[in-house]
Amino acid sequence: MSKNEWPLWEIFIRGQHGLNHRHVGSLHAPDAEMAIRNARDVYTRRNEGVSIWVVPSNAITASSPSEKGPLFEPANSKVYRHPTFFDIPDVVGHM
Amino acid sequence: MYAQLVKSEGSKTREEMSPEEIAFQERIDRGERIEPKEWMPEGYRKTLIRQMGQHAHSEIVGQLPEGNWITRAPTLERKAILLAKVQDEAGHGLYLYSAAETLGISRDELLEQLHSGKMKYSSIFNYPTLTWADIGAVGWLVDGAAIMNQVPLQRTSYGPYARAMIRICKEESFHQRQGYDIMMKMASGTPEQKAMAQDALNRFWYPSLMMFGPSDKDSVHSAQSMAWKIKINTNDELRQKFVDQTVPQAEYLGLTIPDPNLKWNEEKGGHDFSEPDWSEFFAVIAGNGPCNEERLGARVKAWDDGAWFRDGLMAHAEKAASRRHAAE
Ligand SMILES: [Fe+2]
Ligand SMILES: [Fe+2]
């Protein structure tokens, strides 16, 4: 077996409608340029995208599952961040 | 199915489970998705690697019987369509390999296990595609059976696997329809063409039924996999559904399913049908099907012949990177 395994890349694609690039999956490629070419074939065979980003998988730092509570729970109690928290009389009109 | 005989690990009673294992099972029971870096029982991880690996290998080896007809497709349009279909299967293999890699095994390791015969792929791809009608039958029946299995797997408990399945399912319907389209053309053609379509159905019917794996009473690994939601339906449930779906499709084509025992059973609300020859199934799985040697041989040859190319591109990439470093 070859010890020369191609590195892994994470692939991000922007679709037709001007939204953010979105993670679609990963693939192996020797370098960034080949990763883009391969991503074209693997992830955009049906016009799924107009732009591709590739990032070496090992360059991504992820939050750890055990931090889920401390990271995300504080937002639970802050319902006033949502517009529906406030009762505005109908007569005021759309707001 | 594409993973027909997945040995599952670590079947435990609730009393034997550790608190971590109980919490894990409860997450699955609540319908939560398990994600790569989260804690999981070793058995879950190993069983998934086996199942996803088998599934990926099937997509890749599955290109070979159809690839056989790309250069001989009857029209340029059919050729372009078949090429696109086979290219999709390469994509499916790649989605699944990278999903499996999140479990801590590399794609090269998975391939090595395929090449050494340690890991399996679906028995269906060890049958030859002798005529153009076989390409129709493969799309109609083999992709049809694959869809039957893959649709529920979109809800499987392991996040990367479920997401790969969602992508795959979006693409599969094209595969089945292009196959049925070939069958429609052949079945409404000359008597010789119709006979060819019937012959393809005759040869692919039972191997397609085998795709769902052994009968439930002989399927020892199902219970644990179903508890983990990496298997959603039993083999027999899916096989029944496949038969019921396919019967009217064959009727429309004016073709006869090669089973004298096939008949509607009002009481169970489904068809009665003959089981495939399970001794043939186990022989094919063990490596003794009509094309096992040819298929695995072609995979190993492609891998070995491609080594200089993979290494060359890697060497080029490393050289370019070190040149960039030096310039900085
Ligand atoms: Fe596929
Ligand atoms: Fe397919």
Coordinates of C-alpha atoms and ligand atoms in Angstrom, one line a residue:
Chain A
M1 CA 0.0 0.0 0.0
S2 CA 1.2 3.5 -0.8
K3 CA 2.0 5.6 2.2
N4 CA 1.5 8.5 -0.1
E5 CA -2.2 9.0 0.6
W6 CA -3.5 12.2 -0.9
P7 CA -4.6 14.7 1.8
L8 CA -8.2 15.3 2.6
W9 CA -10.0 18.6 1.7
E10 CA -13.3 20.0 2.9
I11 CA -15.4 21.4 0.0
F12 CA -17.6 24.5 0.2
I13 CA -19.9 25.5 -2.6
R14 CA -21.9 28.6 -3.3
G15 CA -25.1 27.7 -5.1
Q16 CA -26.9 29.7 -7.8
H17 CA -28.8 31.9 -5.5
G18 CA -26.1 34.1 -4.0
L19 CA -26.1 32.4 -0.6
N20 CA -23.0 31.7 1.5
H21 CA -20.7 28.9 0.5
R22 CA -21.9 25.8 2.2
H23 CA -20.0 22.7 3.3
V24 CA -21.0 19.8 1.0
G25 CA -18.4 17.1 1.8
S26 CA -14.8 16.2 1.5
L27 CA -12.4 14.6 -1.0
H28 CA -8.8 13.6 -1.5
A29 CA -6.5 15.5 -3.8
P30 CA -2.7 16.1 -4.0
D31 CA -3.1 19.9 -3.9
A32 CA -5.6 22.8 -3.8
E33 CA -5.8 23.1 -7.6
M34 CA -6.6 19.4 -8.0
A35 CA -9.0 19.6 -5.1
I36 CA -11.0 22.3 -7.0
R37 CA -11.0 20.3 -10.2
N38 CA -12.1 17.1 -8.4
A39 CA -14.8 19.0 -6.4
R40 CA -16.2 20.2 -9.7
D41 CA -16.7 16.6 -10.8
V42 CA -17.7 15.2 -7.4
Y43 CA -20.0 17.9 -6.1
T44 CA -21.3 20.0 -9.0
R45 CA -22.4 17.5 -11.7
R46 CA -25.9 19.0 -11.8
N47 CA -25.2 22.7 -11.7
E48 CA -25.1 22.8 -7.9
G49 CA -22.6 25.6 -7.8
V50 CA -21.1 28.8 -9.1
S51 CA -18.1 29.0 -6.8
I52 CA -15.9 26.4 -4.9
W53 CA -13.7 26.8 -1.9
V54 CA -11.4 24.0 -0.8
V55 CA -9.8 23.9 2.7
P56 CA -7.3 21.3 4.0
S57 CA -9.3 19.3 6.5
N58 CA -6.5 19.5 9.0
A59 CA -6.7 23.3 8.9
I60 CA -10.2 23.3 10.4
T61 CA -10.6 23.7 14.2
A62 CA -13.9 22.4 15.4
S63 CA -15.7 23.0 18.7
S64 CA -15.7 19.8 20.8
P65 CA -19.0 18.0 21.4
S66 CA -18.4 18.2 25.2
E67 CA -18.5 22.0 25.0
K68 CA -22.0 21.9 23.5
G69 CA -23.6 22.9 26.8
P70 CA -21.3 25.8 27.8
L71 CA -21.1 27.1 24.3
F72 CA -24.8 27.1 23.2
E73 CA -27.0 26.9 26.3
P74 CA -26.5 30.6 27.3
A75 CA -28.5 31.6 24.3
N76 CA -31.5 29.6 25.4
S77 CA -32.4 32.1 28.1
K78 CA -32.1 35.2 25.9
V79 CA -35.5 35.0 24.2
Y80 CA -35.6 38.8 24.0
R81 CA -33.2 38.5 21.1
H82 CA -36.1 37.4 19.0
P83 CA -38.6 40.0 17.6
T84 CA -41.6 38.0 18.7
F85 CA -40.6 38.6 22.4
F86 CA -42.2 42.1 22.1
D87 CA -45.9 42.7 21.9
I88 CA -46.4 45.7 19.6
P89 CA -50.0 46.8 19.1
D90 CA -51.4 46.1 15.6
V91 CA -52.4 49.8 15.2
V92 CA -48.7 50.7 15.1
G93 CA -48.5 48.9 11.7
H94 CA -45.8 46.5 10.5
M95 CA -42.6 46.6 12.4
Chain B
M1 CA -28.3 -4.7 0.1
Y2 CA -25.3 -2.8 -1.1
A3 CA -24.2 -4.0 2.3
Q4 CA -25.8 -7.4 2.4
L5 CA -24.1 -9.3 5.1
V6 CA -22.7 -6.9 7.7
K7 CA -21.5 -8.6 10.8
S8 CA -22.6 -6.4 13.7
E9 CA -20.6 -6.1 16.9
G10 CA -21.4 -5.9 20.5
S11 CA -25.0 -7.0 20.9
K12 CA -25.7 -6.3 24.6
T13 CA -28.6 -6.5 27.0
R14 CA -29.5 -3.3 28.9
E15 CA -28.0 -4.9 32.1
E16 CA -24.7 -5.4 30.4
M17 CA -24.5 -1.8 29.1
S18 CA -22.3 0.8 30.7
P19 CA -24.0 4.1 31.7
E20 CA -22.3 5.7 28.6
E21 CA -23.8 3.0 26.3
I22 CA -27.2 3.5 27.8
A23 CA -27.1 7.2 27.3
F24 CA -25.9 6.6 23.7
Q25 CA -28.8 4.2 23.0
E26 CA -31.2 6.7 24.5
R27 CA -29.9 9.4 22.1
I28 CA -30.6 7.1 19.2
D29 CA -34.0 6.2 20.5
R30 CA -34.9 9.9 20.7
G31 CA -33.9 10.2 17.0
E32 CA -30.8 12.3 17.6
R33 CA -28.0 12.1 15.0
I34 CA -24.6 10.9 16.1
E35 CA -21.7 13.1 14.8
P36 CA -18.1 12.1 14.2
K37 CA -16.3 13.4 17.3
E38 CA -18.9 12.3 19.7
W39 CA -18.6 9.3 22.0
M40 CA -19.8 6.0 20.5
P41 CA -19.5 2.4 21.4
E42 CA -16.7 0.6 19.7
G43 CA -19.1 -1.9 18.2
Y44 CA -21.2 0.9 16.6
R45 CA -18.1 2.4 15.0
K46 CA -16.8 -0.9 13.7
T47 CA -20.1 -2.1 12.4
L48 CA -20.6 1.2 10.6
I49 CA -17.2 1.1 9.0
R50 CA -18.0 -2.4 7.7
Q51 CA -21.4 -1.3 6.4
M52 CA -20.4 2.0 4.9
G53 CA -17.2 0.4 3.5
Q54 CA -19.2 -2.4 1.8
H55 CA -21.6 0.2 0.5
A56 CA -18.8 2.4 -1.0
H57 CA -17.1 -0.6 -2.5
S58 CA -20.3 -1.7 -4.1
E59 CA -20.7 1.7 -5.8
I60 CA -17.2 1.6 -7.1
V61 CA -17.2 -2.1 -8.3
G62 CA -20.7 -1.5 -9.6
Q63 CA -19.2 0.8 -12.3
L64 CA -17.6 -2.2 -14.0
P65 CA -20.6 -4.2 -15.4
E66 CA -22.0 -1.0 -16.8
G67 CA -18.7 0.4 -17.9
N68 CA -18.5 -2.7 -20.1
W69 CA -21.2 -1.1 -22.4
I70 CA -20.1 2.6 -22.6
T71 CA -18.1 2.1 -25.8
R72 CA -20.8 -0.1 -27.3
A73 CA -24.0 1.8 -26.4
P74 CA -26.3 1.9 -29.4
T75 CA -26.4 5.7 -29.9
L76 CA -24.3 8.7 -28.9
E77 CA -27.1 9.9 -26.6
R78 CA -27.3 6.5 -24.8
K79 CA -23.5 6.5 -24.5
A80 CA -23.5 10.0 -22.9
I81 CA -26.3 9.0 -20.5
L82 CA -24.6 5.8 -19.4
L83 CA -21.3 7.6 -18.9
A84 CA -23.1 10.1 -16.7
K85 CA -24.8 7.3 -14.8
V86 CA -21.5 5.5 -14.2
Q87 CA -19.8 8.8 -13.2
D88 CA -22.6 9.3 -10.6
E89 CA -21.7 5.8 -9.1
A90 CA -18.1 6.9 -8.8
G91 CA -19.4 10.0 -6.9
H92 CA -21.5 7.8 -4.6
G93 CA -18.4 5.7 -3.8
L94 CA -16.5 8.9 -2.9
Y95 CA -19.3 10.4 -0.8
L96 CA -19.4 7.2 1.2
Y97 CA -15.6 6.7 1.6
S98 CA -15.3 10.2 3.0
A99 CA -18.2 9.6 5.3
A100 CA -16.6 6.4 6.5
E101 CA -13.3 8.3 7.0
T102 CA -14.9 10.3 9.8
L103 CA -14.9 7.1 11.8
G104 CA -11.1 6.9 11.9
I105 CA -10.2 4.7 8.9
S106 CA -8.6 6.1 5.8
R107 CA -9.9 5.6 2.2
D108 CA -6.6 3.8 1.3
E109 CA -7.1 1.4 4.2
L110 CA -10.6 0.7 3.1
L111 CA -9.4 0.1 -0.5
E112 CA -6.6 -2.2 0.7
Q113 CA -9.2 -4.3 2.5
L114 CA -11.3 -4.5 -0.6
H115 CA -8.4 -5.5 -2.7
S116 CA -7.2 -8.2 -0.2
G117 CA -10.7 -9.6 -0.2
K118 CA -11.2 -8.8 3.5
M119 CA -14.1 -6.5 2.8
K120 CA -17.0 -7.4 0.5
Y121 CA -19.1 -5.6 -2.1
S122 CA -22.6 -6.5 -3.2
S123 CA -23.1 -9.9 -4.8
I124 CA -25.0 -8.4 -7.7
F125 CA -21.9 -7.0 -9.4
N126 CA -20.5 -10.5 -9.9
Y127 CA -22.9 -11.2 -12.7
P128 CA -22.0 -10.4 -16.3
T129 CA -23.8 -7.8 -18.5
L130 CA -24.0 -9.8 -21.7
T131 CA -26.3 -7.6 -23.9
W132 CA -27.4 -4.0 -24.1
A133 CA -30.7 -5.0 -22.5
D134 CA -28.8 -5.9 -19.4
I135 CA -27.9 -2.3 -19.0
G136 CA -31.7 -1.6 -19.0
A137 CA -32.3 -4.4 -16.5
V138 CA -29.5 -3.2 -14.2
G139 CA -30.8 0.4 -14.1
W140 CA -34.4 -0.7 -13.6
L141 CA -33.8 -3.6 -11.1
V142 CA -30.5 -3.1 -9.5
D143 CA -30.7 0.7 -9.0
G144 CA -34.4 0.1 -8.1
A145 CA -33.4 -2.3 -5.3
A146 CA -30.7 0.1 -4.2
I147 CA -33.2 3.0 -3.9
M148 CA -35.5 0.8 -1.8
N149 CA -32.7 0.3 0.7
Q150 CA -31.2 3.8 0.5
V151 CA -34.3 5.9 1.0
P152 CA -34.8 4.8 4.6
L153 CA -31.1 5.1 5.3
Q154 CA -31.4 8.9 4.8
R155 CA -32.7 8.7 8.4
T156 CA -29.9 6.5 9.7
S157 CA -28.4 7.5 13.1
Y158 CA -24.9 8.4 11.9
G159 CA -24.9 12.0 10.6
P160 CA -22.3 11.7 7.8
Y161 CA -23.8 8.5 6.5
A162 CA -27.3 10.0 6.5
R163 CA -26.1 13.1 4.6
A164 CA -24.3 11.0 2.0
M165 CA -27.5 9.0 1.5
I166 CA -29.5 12.2 0.9
R167 CA -27.1 13.2 -1.8
I168 CA -27.1 9.7 -3.3
C169 CA -30.9 9.4 -3.3
K170 CA -31.3 12.6 -5.2
E171 CA -29.2 11.1 -8.0
E172 CA -30.6 7.5 -8.0
S173 CA -33.9 8.2 -9.6
F174 CA -32.3 9.2 -12.8
H175 CA -30.5 5.8 -12.8
Q176 CA -33.6 3.8 -12.5
R177 CA -35.5 5.8 -15.0
Q178 CA -32.8 5.6 -17.6
G179 CA -32.8 1.8 -17.1
Y180 CA -36.5 1.5 -17.5
D181 CA -36.4 3.7 -20.5
I182 CA -34.0 1.3 -22.2
M183 CA -36.3 -1.6 -21.2
M184 CA -39.3 0.2 -22.7
K185 CA -37.5 0.7 -26.0
M186 CA -36.3 -2.9 -26.2
A187 CA -39.7 -4.4 -25.1
S188 CA -41.5 -2.4 -27.8
G189 CA -38.9 -3.2 -30.4
T190 CA -38.5 -6.1 -32.8
P191 CA -39.3 -9.6 -31.5
E192 CA -35.5 -10.2 -31.1
Q193 CA -35.2 -7.0 -29.0
K194 CA -38.1 -8.0 -26.8
A195 CA -36.6 -11.5 -26.4
M196 CA -33.4 -9.8 -25.3
A197 CA -35.2 -7.7 -22.7
Q198 CA -37.0 -10.8 -21.4
D199 CA -33.7 -12.7 -21.2
A200 CA -32.1 -9.8 -19.2
L201 CA -35.0 -9.9 -16.8
N202 CA -34.7 -13.7 -16.5
R203 CA -31.1 -13.4 -15.5
F204 CA -31.2 -10.4 -13.2
W205 CA -34.4 -11.1 -11.3
Y206 CA -33.1 -13.5 -8.7
P207 CA -29.8 -11.8 -8.2
S208 CA -31.7 -8.6 -7.6
L209 CA -33.8 -10.3 -4.9
M210 CA -30.5 -11.4 -3.3
M211 CA -29.4 -7.8 -3.0
F212 CA -31.6 -7.4 0.1
G213 CA -29.5 -10.1 1.9
P214 CA -30.6 -13.4 3.5
S215 CA -34.1 -14.1 4.8
D216 CA -34.8 -12.5 8.2
K217 CA -34.8 -15.9 9.9
D218 CA -31.2 -16.4 8.8
S219 CA -30.1 -12.8 9.3
V220 CA -28.3 -12.9 12.6
H221 CA -26.9 -9.4 12.6
S222 CA -30.1 -7.4 12.1
A223 CA -31.3 -6.8 15.6
Q224 CA -28.3 -4.9 16.9
S225 CA -28.0 -2.9 13.7
M226 CA -31.7 -2.0 13.9
A227 CA -31.4 -0.9 17.5
W228 CA -28.6 1.4 16.4
K229 CA -30.7 2.6 13.5
I230 CA -28.0 1.8 11.0
K231 CA -30.4 -0.6 9.5
I232 CA -34.0 0.6 9.3
N233 CA -36.0 -2.2 7.7
T234 CA -35.5 -5.9 7.7
N235 CA -34.3 -7.7 4.5
D236 CA -37.6 -9.4 3.9
E237 CA -39.6 -6.2 4.3
L238 CA -37.6 -4.5 1.6
R239 CA -37.6 -7.5 -0.7
Q240 CA -41.4 -7.7 -0.4
K241 CA -41.7 -4.0 -1.2
F242 CA -39.4 -4.4 -4.2
V243 CA -41.4 -7.3 -5.6
D244 CA -44.7 -5.4 -5.2
Q245 CA -43.3 -2.3 -6.9
T246 CA -41.7 -4.2 -9.8
V247 CA -44.6 -6.5 -10.8
P248 CA -46.7 -3.8 -12.4
Q249 CA -43.6 -2.3 -14.1
A250 CA -42.8 -5.7 -15.7
E251 CA -46.5 -6.0 -16.7
Y252 CA -46.3 -2.6 -18.4
L253 CA -43.3 -3.8 -20.4
G254 CA -45.2 -6.9 -21.4
L255 CA -42.4 -9.0 -19.8
T256 CA -42.8 -12.0 -17.6
I257 CA -41.1 -12.3 -14.2
P258 CA -39.4 -15.7 -14.2
D259 CA -41.3 -17.1 -11.2
P260 CA -44.2 -19.5 -11.6
N261 CA -45.1 -19.0 -7.9
L262 CA -45.6 -15.3 -8.2
K263 CA -49.1 -14.3 -7.4
W264 CA -51.1 -11.6 -5.6
N265 CA -52.0 -12.6 -2.0
E266 CA -55.1 -10.6 -1.0
E267 CA -54.7 -11.5 2.6
K268 CA -51.2 -10.1 3.1
G269 CA -51.7 -7.3 0.6
G270 CA -48.6 -8.3 -1.3
H271 CA -47.3 -10.8 -3.7
D272 CA -46.2 -14.3 -2.9
F273 CA -43.0 -15.2 -4.7
S274 CA -40.1 -17.7 -4.8
E275 CA -37.0 -17.1 -2.7
P276 CA -33.8 -16.9 -4.6
D277 CA -31.4 -19.8 -4.4
W278 CA -29.5 -18.9 -1.2
S279 CA -26.7 -21.4 -1.8
E280 CA -25.9 -19.5 -5.0
F281 CA -25.9 -16.3 -3.0
F282 CA -23.5 -17.6 -0.4
A283 CA -21.3 -19.0 -3.1
V284 CA -21.1 -15.6 -4.9
I285 CA -20.4 -13.8 -1.6
A286 CA -17.6 -16.4 -0.9
G287 CA -16.0 -15.4 -4.2
N288 CA -17.3 -18.0 -6.5
G289 CA -19.7 -16.0 -8.7
P290 CA -19.4 -15.8 -12.5
C291 CA -17.3 -12.6 -12.4
N292 CA -15.8 -12.3 -8.9
E293 CA -12.2 -12.8 -10.2
E294 CA -12.7 -10.4 -13.1
R295 CA -14.2 -7.6 -11.0
L296 CA -11.7 -7.7 -8.2
G297 CA -8.9 -8.2 -10.7
A298 CA -10.0 -5.0 -12.6
R299 CA -10.1 -3.0 -9.3
V300 CA -6.6 -4.2 -8.2
K301 CA -5.1 -3.6 -11.6
A302 CA -6.6 0.0 -11.8
W303 CA -5.2 0.7 -8.3
D304 CA -1.7 -0.7 -9.1
D305 CA -1.5 0.8 -12.5
G306 CA -2.5 4.2 -11.1
A307 CA 0.2 4.2 -8.4
W308 CA 2.8 6.1 -10.4
F309 CA 0.2 8.7 -11.3
R310 CA -0.9 9.3 -7.7
D311 CA 2.6 9.3 -6.4
G312 CA 3.7 11.7 -9.2
L313 CA 1.0 14.2 -8.5
M314 CA 1.8 14.0 -4.8
A315 CA 5.5 14.6 -5.4
H316 CA 4.7 17.5 -7.6
A317 CA 2.4 19.0 -4.9
E318 CA 5.1 18.6 -2.3
K319 CA 7.8 20.1 -4.5
A320 CA 5.6 23.1 -5.3
A321 CA 4.8 23.6 -1.6
S322 CA 8.4 23.6 -0.6
R323 CA 9.3 26.0 -3.4
R324 CA 6.6 28.3 -2.1
H325 CA 8.0 28.0 1.5
A326 CA 11.5 28.8 0.2
A327 CA 10.2 31.9 -1.6
E328 CA 8.4 33.2 1.5
Ligands
FE1 FE -25.2 4.5 -6.6
FE2 FE -27.2 4.1 -9.1

